[in-house]
Coordinates of C-alpha atoms and ligand atoms in Angstrom, one line a residue:
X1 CA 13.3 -20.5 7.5
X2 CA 12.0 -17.6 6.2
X3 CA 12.5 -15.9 2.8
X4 CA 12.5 -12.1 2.5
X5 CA 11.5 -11.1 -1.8
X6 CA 12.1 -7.4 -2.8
X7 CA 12.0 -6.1 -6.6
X8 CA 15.8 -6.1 -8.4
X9 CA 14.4 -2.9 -10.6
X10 CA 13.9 -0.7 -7.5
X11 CA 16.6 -2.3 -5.9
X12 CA 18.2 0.6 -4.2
X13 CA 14.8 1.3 -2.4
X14 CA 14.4 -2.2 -1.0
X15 CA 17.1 -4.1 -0.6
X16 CA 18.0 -1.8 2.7
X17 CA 14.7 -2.7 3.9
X18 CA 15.2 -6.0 3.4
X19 CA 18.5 -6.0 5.1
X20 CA 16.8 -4.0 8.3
X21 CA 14.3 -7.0 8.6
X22 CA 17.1 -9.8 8.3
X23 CA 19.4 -8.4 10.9
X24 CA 15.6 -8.3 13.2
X25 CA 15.3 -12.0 12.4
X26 CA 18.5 -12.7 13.4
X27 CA 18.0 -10.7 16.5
X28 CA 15.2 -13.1 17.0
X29 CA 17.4 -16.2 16.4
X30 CA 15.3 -16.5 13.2
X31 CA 17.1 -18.4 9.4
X32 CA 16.6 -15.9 6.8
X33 CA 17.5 -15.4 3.3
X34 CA 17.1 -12.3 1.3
X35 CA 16.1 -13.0 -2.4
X36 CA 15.1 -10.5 -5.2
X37 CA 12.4 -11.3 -7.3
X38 CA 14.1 -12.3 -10.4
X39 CA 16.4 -15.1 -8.4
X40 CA 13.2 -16.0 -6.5
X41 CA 11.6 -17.0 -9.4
X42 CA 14.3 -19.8 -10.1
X43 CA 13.2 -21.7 -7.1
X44 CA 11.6 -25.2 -7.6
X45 CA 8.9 -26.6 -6.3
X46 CA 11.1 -29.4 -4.8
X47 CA 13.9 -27.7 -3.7
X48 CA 11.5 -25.3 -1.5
X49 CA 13.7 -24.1 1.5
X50 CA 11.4 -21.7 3.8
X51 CA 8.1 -21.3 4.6
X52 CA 7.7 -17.7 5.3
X53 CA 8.0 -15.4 2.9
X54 CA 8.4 -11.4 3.4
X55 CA 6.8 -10.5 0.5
X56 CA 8.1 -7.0 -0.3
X57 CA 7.6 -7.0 -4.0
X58 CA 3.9 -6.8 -5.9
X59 CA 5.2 -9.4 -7.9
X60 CA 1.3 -11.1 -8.7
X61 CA 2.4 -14.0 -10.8
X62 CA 5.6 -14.9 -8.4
X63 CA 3.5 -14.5 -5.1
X64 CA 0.4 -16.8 -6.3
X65 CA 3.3 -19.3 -7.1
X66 CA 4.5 -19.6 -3.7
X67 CA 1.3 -19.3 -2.1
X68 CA 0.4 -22.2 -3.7
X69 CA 3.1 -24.0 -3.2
X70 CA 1.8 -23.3 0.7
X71 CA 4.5 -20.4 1.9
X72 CA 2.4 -17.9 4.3
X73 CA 3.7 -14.4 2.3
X74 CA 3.9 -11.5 4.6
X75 CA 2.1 -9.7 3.3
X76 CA -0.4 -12.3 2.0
X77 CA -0.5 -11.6 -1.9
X78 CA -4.9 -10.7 -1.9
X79 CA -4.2 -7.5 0.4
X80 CA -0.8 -6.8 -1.4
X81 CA -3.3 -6.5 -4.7
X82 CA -5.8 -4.9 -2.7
X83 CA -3.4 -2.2 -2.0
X84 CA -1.7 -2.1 -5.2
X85 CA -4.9 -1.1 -7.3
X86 CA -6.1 2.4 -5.6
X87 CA -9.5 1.8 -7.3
X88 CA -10.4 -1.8 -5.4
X89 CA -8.9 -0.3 -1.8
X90 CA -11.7 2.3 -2.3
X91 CA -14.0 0.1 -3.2
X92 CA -13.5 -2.3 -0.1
X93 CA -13.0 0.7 1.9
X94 CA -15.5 2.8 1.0
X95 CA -18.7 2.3 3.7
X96 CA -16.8 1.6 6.0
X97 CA -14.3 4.1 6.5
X98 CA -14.1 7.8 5.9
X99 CA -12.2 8.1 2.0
X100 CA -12.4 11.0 -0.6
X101 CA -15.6 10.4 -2.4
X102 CA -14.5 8.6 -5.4
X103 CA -15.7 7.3 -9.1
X104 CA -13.7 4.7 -10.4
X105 CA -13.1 5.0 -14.1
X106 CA -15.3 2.2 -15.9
X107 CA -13.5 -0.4 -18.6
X108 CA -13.2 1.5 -21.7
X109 CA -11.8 -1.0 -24.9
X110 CA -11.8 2.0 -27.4
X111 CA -12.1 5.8 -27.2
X112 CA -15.4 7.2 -26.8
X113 CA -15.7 10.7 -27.0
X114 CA -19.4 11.1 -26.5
X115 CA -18.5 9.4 -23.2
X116 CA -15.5 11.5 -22.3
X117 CA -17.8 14.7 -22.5
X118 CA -20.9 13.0 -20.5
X119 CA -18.4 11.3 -17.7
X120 CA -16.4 14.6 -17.3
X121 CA -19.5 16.9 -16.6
X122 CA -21.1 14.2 -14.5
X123 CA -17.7 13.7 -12.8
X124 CA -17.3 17.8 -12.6
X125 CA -20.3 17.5 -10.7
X126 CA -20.2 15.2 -8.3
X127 CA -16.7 15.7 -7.2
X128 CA -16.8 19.4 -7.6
X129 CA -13.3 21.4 -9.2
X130 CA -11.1 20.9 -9.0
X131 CA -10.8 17.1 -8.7
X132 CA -8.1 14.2 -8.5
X133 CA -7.4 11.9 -10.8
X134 CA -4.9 8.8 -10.0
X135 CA -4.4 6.1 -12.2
X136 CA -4.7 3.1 -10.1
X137 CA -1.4 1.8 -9.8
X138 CA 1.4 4.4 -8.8
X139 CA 3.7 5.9 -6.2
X140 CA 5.8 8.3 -5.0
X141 CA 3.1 10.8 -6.0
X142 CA 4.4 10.4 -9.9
X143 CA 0.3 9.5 -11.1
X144 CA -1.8 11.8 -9.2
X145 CA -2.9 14.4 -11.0
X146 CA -4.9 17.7 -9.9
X147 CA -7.9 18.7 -13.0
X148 CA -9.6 22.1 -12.7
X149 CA -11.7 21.9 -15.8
X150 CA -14.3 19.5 -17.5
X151 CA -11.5 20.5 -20.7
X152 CA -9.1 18.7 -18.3
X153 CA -11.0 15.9 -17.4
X154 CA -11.7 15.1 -21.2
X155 CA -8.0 15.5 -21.3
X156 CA -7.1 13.4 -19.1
X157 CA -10.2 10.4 -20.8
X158 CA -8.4 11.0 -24.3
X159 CA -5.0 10.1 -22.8
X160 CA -5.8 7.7 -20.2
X161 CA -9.1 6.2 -20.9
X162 CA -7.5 2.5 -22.0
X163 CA -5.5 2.9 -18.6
X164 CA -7.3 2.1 -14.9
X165 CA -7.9 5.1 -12.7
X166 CA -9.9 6.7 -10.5
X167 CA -11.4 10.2 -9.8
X168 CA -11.6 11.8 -5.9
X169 CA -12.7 14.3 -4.2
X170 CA -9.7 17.0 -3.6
X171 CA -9.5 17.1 0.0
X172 CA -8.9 21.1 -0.2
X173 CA -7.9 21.4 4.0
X174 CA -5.4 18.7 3.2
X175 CA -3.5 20.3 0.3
X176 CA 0.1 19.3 0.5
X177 CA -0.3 17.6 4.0
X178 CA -0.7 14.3 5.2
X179 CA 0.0 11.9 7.6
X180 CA 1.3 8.5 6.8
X181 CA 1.1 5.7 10.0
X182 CA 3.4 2.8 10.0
X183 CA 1.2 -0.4 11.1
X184 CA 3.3 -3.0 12.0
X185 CA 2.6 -6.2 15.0
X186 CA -1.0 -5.3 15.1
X187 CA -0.5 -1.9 16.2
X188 CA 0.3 1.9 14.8
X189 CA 4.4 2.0 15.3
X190 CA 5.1 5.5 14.0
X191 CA 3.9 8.2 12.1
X192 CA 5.3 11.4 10.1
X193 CA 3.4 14.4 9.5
X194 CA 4.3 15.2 5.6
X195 CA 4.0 18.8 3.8
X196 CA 4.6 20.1 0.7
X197 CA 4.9 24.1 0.1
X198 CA 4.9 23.8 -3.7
X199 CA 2.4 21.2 -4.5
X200 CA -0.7 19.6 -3.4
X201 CA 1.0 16.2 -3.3
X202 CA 3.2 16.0 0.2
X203 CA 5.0 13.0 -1.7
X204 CA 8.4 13.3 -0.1
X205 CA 9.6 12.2 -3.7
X206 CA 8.1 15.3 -4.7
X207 CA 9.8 17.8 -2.5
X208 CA 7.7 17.4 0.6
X209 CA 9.4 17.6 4.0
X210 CA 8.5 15.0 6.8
X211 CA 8.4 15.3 10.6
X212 CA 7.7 13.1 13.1
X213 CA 4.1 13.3 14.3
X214 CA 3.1 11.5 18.0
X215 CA -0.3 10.5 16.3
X216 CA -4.0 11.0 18.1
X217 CA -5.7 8.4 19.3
X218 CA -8.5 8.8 16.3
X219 CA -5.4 8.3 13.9
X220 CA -4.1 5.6 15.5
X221 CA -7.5 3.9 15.7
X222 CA -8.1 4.4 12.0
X223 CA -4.8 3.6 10.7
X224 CA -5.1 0.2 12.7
X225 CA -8.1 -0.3 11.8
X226 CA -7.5 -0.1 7.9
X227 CA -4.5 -2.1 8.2
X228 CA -6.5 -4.8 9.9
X229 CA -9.7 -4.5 7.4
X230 CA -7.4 -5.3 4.9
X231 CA -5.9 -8.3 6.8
X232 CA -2.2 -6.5 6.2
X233 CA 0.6 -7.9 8.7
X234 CA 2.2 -4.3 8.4
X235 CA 1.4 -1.4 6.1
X236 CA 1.6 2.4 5.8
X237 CA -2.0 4.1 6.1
X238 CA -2.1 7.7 4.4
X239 CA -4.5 10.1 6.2
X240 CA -5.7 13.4 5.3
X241 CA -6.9 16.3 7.2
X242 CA -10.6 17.0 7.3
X243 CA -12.1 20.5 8.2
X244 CA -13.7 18.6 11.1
X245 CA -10.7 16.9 12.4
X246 CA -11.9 13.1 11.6
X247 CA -9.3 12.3 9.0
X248 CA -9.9 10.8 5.8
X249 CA -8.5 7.3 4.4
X250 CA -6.3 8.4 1.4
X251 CA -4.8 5.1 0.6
X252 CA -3.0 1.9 2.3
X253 CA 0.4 0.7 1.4
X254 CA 1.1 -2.8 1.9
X255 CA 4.9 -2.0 0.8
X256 CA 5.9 1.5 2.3
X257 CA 9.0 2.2 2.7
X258 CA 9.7 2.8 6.1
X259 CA 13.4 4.5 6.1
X260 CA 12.8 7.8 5.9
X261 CA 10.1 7.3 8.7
X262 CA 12.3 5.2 11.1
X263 CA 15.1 8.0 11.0
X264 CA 12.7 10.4 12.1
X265 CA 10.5 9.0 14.4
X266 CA 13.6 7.0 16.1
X267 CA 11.6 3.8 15.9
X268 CA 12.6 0.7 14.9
X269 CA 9.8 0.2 12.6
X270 CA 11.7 -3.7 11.0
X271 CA 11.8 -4.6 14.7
X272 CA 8.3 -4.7 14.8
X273 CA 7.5 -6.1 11.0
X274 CA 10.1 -9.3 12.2
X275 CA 8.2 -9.7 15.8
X276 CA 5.2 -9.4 14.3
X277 CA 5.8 -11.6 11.6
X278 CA 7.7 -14.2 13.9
X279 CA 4.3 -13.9 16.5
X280 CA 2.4 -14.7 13.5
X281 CA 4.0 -17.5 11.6
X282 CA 4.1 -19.6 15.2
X283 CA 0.4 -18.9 15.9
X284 CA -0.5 -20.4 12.5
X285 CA 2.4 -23.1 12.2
X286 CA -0.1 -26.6 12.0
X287 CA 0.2 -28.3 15.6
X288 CA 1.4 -32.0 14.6
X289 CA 1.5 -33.4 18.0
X290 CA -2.1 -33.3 18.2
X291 CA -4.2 -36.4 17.8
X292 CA -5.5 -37.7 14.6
X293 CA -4.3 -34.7 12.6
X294 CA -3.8 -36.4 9.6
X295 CA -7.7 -38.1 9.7
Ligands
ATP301 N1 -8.2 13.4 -2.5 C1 -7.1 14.1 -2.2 N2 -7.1 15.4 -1.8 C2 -6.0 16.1 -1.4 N3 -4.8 15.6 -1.6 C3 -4.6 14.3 -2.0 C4 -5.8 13.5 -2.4 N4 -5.3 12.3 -2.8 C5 -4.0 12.4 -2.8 N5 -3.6 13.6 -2.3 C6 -2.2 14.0 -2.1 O1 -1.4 13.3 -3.1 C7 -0.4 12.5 -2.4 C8 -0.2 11.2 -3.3 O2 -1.4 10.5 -3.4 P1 -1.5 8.9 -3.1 O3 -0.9 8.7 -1.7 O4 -2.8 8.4 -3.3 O5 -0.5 8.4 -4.2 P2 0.9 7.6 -4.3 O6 1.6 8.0 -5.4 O7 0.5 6.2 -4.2 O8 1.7 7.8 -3.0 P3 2.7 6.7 -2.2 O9 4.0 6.9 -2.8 O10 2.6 7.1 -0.8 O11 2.1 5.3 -2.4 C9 -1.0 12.2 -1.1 O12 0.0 11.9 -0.1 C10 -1.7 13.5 -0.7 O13 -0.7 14.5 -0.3
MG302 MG1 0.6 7.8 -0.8

């Protein structure tokens, strides 16, 4: 049986997802339940009814719970908080793939305005202006933020400084445009090219206008290859475009929502999370018919 978790607060967002992925697993001939967090939370220890969970929540506290009671969560909770915090995906991204230089915001317990001034011209120069600020846990473009001024930056310290965040690069060629790559059943499913005429931020929350993009073989290779460094069992890769054509990493999602991206790419994007998943969860089920499993 498998048990498929989404938010109640954004609700309206992921419950259809949810409901995509059941009918798949029903397709598949597979038991599932759909659950939101808040009901999911309820469950004993005892009265523990599945043993896969599609995880679409970032629910920390709830996920650790049922990973320890020894449900396989799809995604498995360490990438979903590898994902979630923009500063530690560029961290464990950064050597390895191509990503917007970036200077994570150290732990600040109190304001320090000597600090604010040295960090912002230090940041000013490494980065160049204008820069990009995100605080490390957003979406929908809402906490992204373009700075043109060391004034800004110390801004941006004096409001934000007890808050995590990062500092990037601005990826100037890239303004407004982006590609986001669906990963799904070890492979790149679909992709849509975003673009935003009125902001640097192609957010499709924001008034940017998706298409659907047949994606190069370099994006395909690097979206799948994020998605896999990252041990995600489906994801949505952000890429930007570079001025020599080998796109940059912006960020990984380990809970996109795919619907906008299904309608207009025409694929079936749940299909593959459920296969995947179903692939998966078999591969890893323990084998008890072999021999002295138990010794
Ligand atoms: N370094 C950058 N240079 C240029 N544009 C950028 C840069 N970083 C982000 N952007 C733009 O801002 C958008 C939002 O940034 P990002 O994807 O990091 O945030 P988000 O709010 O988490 O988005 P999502 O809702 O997709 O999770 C990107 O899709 C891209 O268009
Ligand atoms: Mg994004």
């Amino acid at each position: 049986m498998t048990l498929l978790v989404y938010n109640k607060s954004i609700e309206t967002a992921f419950l259809p997802l949810c409901v995509k992925i059941q009918k798949e697993f029903q397709r598949l001939g597979e038991p599932c339940r759909i659950f939101d967090n808040r009901t999911a939370q309820q469950i004993k220890k005892d009265d523990l009814f599945f043993e896969n969970c599609v995880f679409l929540d970032k629910d920390a506290v709830l996920g650790q719970r049922l990973e320890q009671w020894g449900v396989r969560l799809f995604n498995n909770l360490g990438s979903i908080e590898l994902c979630d915090d923009k500063r530690k995906t560029a961290e464990f991204l950064q050597g390895t793939f191509k990503i917007p230089e970036t200077v994570c915001y150290p732990l600040l317990y109190a304001p320090d305005p000597p600090f604010f001034e040295q960090f912002a011209a230090e940041t000013a120069e490494k980065l160049t202006l204008p820069l990009v600020a995100k605080l490390a846990f957003g979406s929908w473009g809402q906490q992204v933020f373009l700075l043109h001024s060391i004034a800004e930056i110390i801004d941006f310290q004096k409001k934000y400084y007890a808050v995590p965040h990062l500092y990037c690069r601005f990826i100037q060629e890239s303004a407004g445009r982006d590609l986001r790559v669906y990963y799904a059943d070890g492979k790149a499913v679909a992709a849509v090219k975003r673009e935003n005429k009125t902001d640097f931020r192609s957010n499709i929350a924001l008034g940017g206008i998706a298409e659907n993009h047949e994606f190069t073989e370099q994006e395909r290779q690097i979206a799948e290859e994020a998605c896999r460094f990252l041990n995600l069992d489906f994801g949505g890769v952000d890429l930007l475009f570079s001025e020599d054509d080998f796109p940059y990493v912006c960020e990984v999602n380990s809970n996109a929502i795919f619907t906008a991206t299904e309608e207009i790419s025409g694929v079936n994007i749940a299909r593959h999370i459920a296969e995947g998943i179903k692939k998966k969860a078999e591969k890893e089920a323990p084998d008890f018919s072999k021999e002295n499993f138990f010794l």
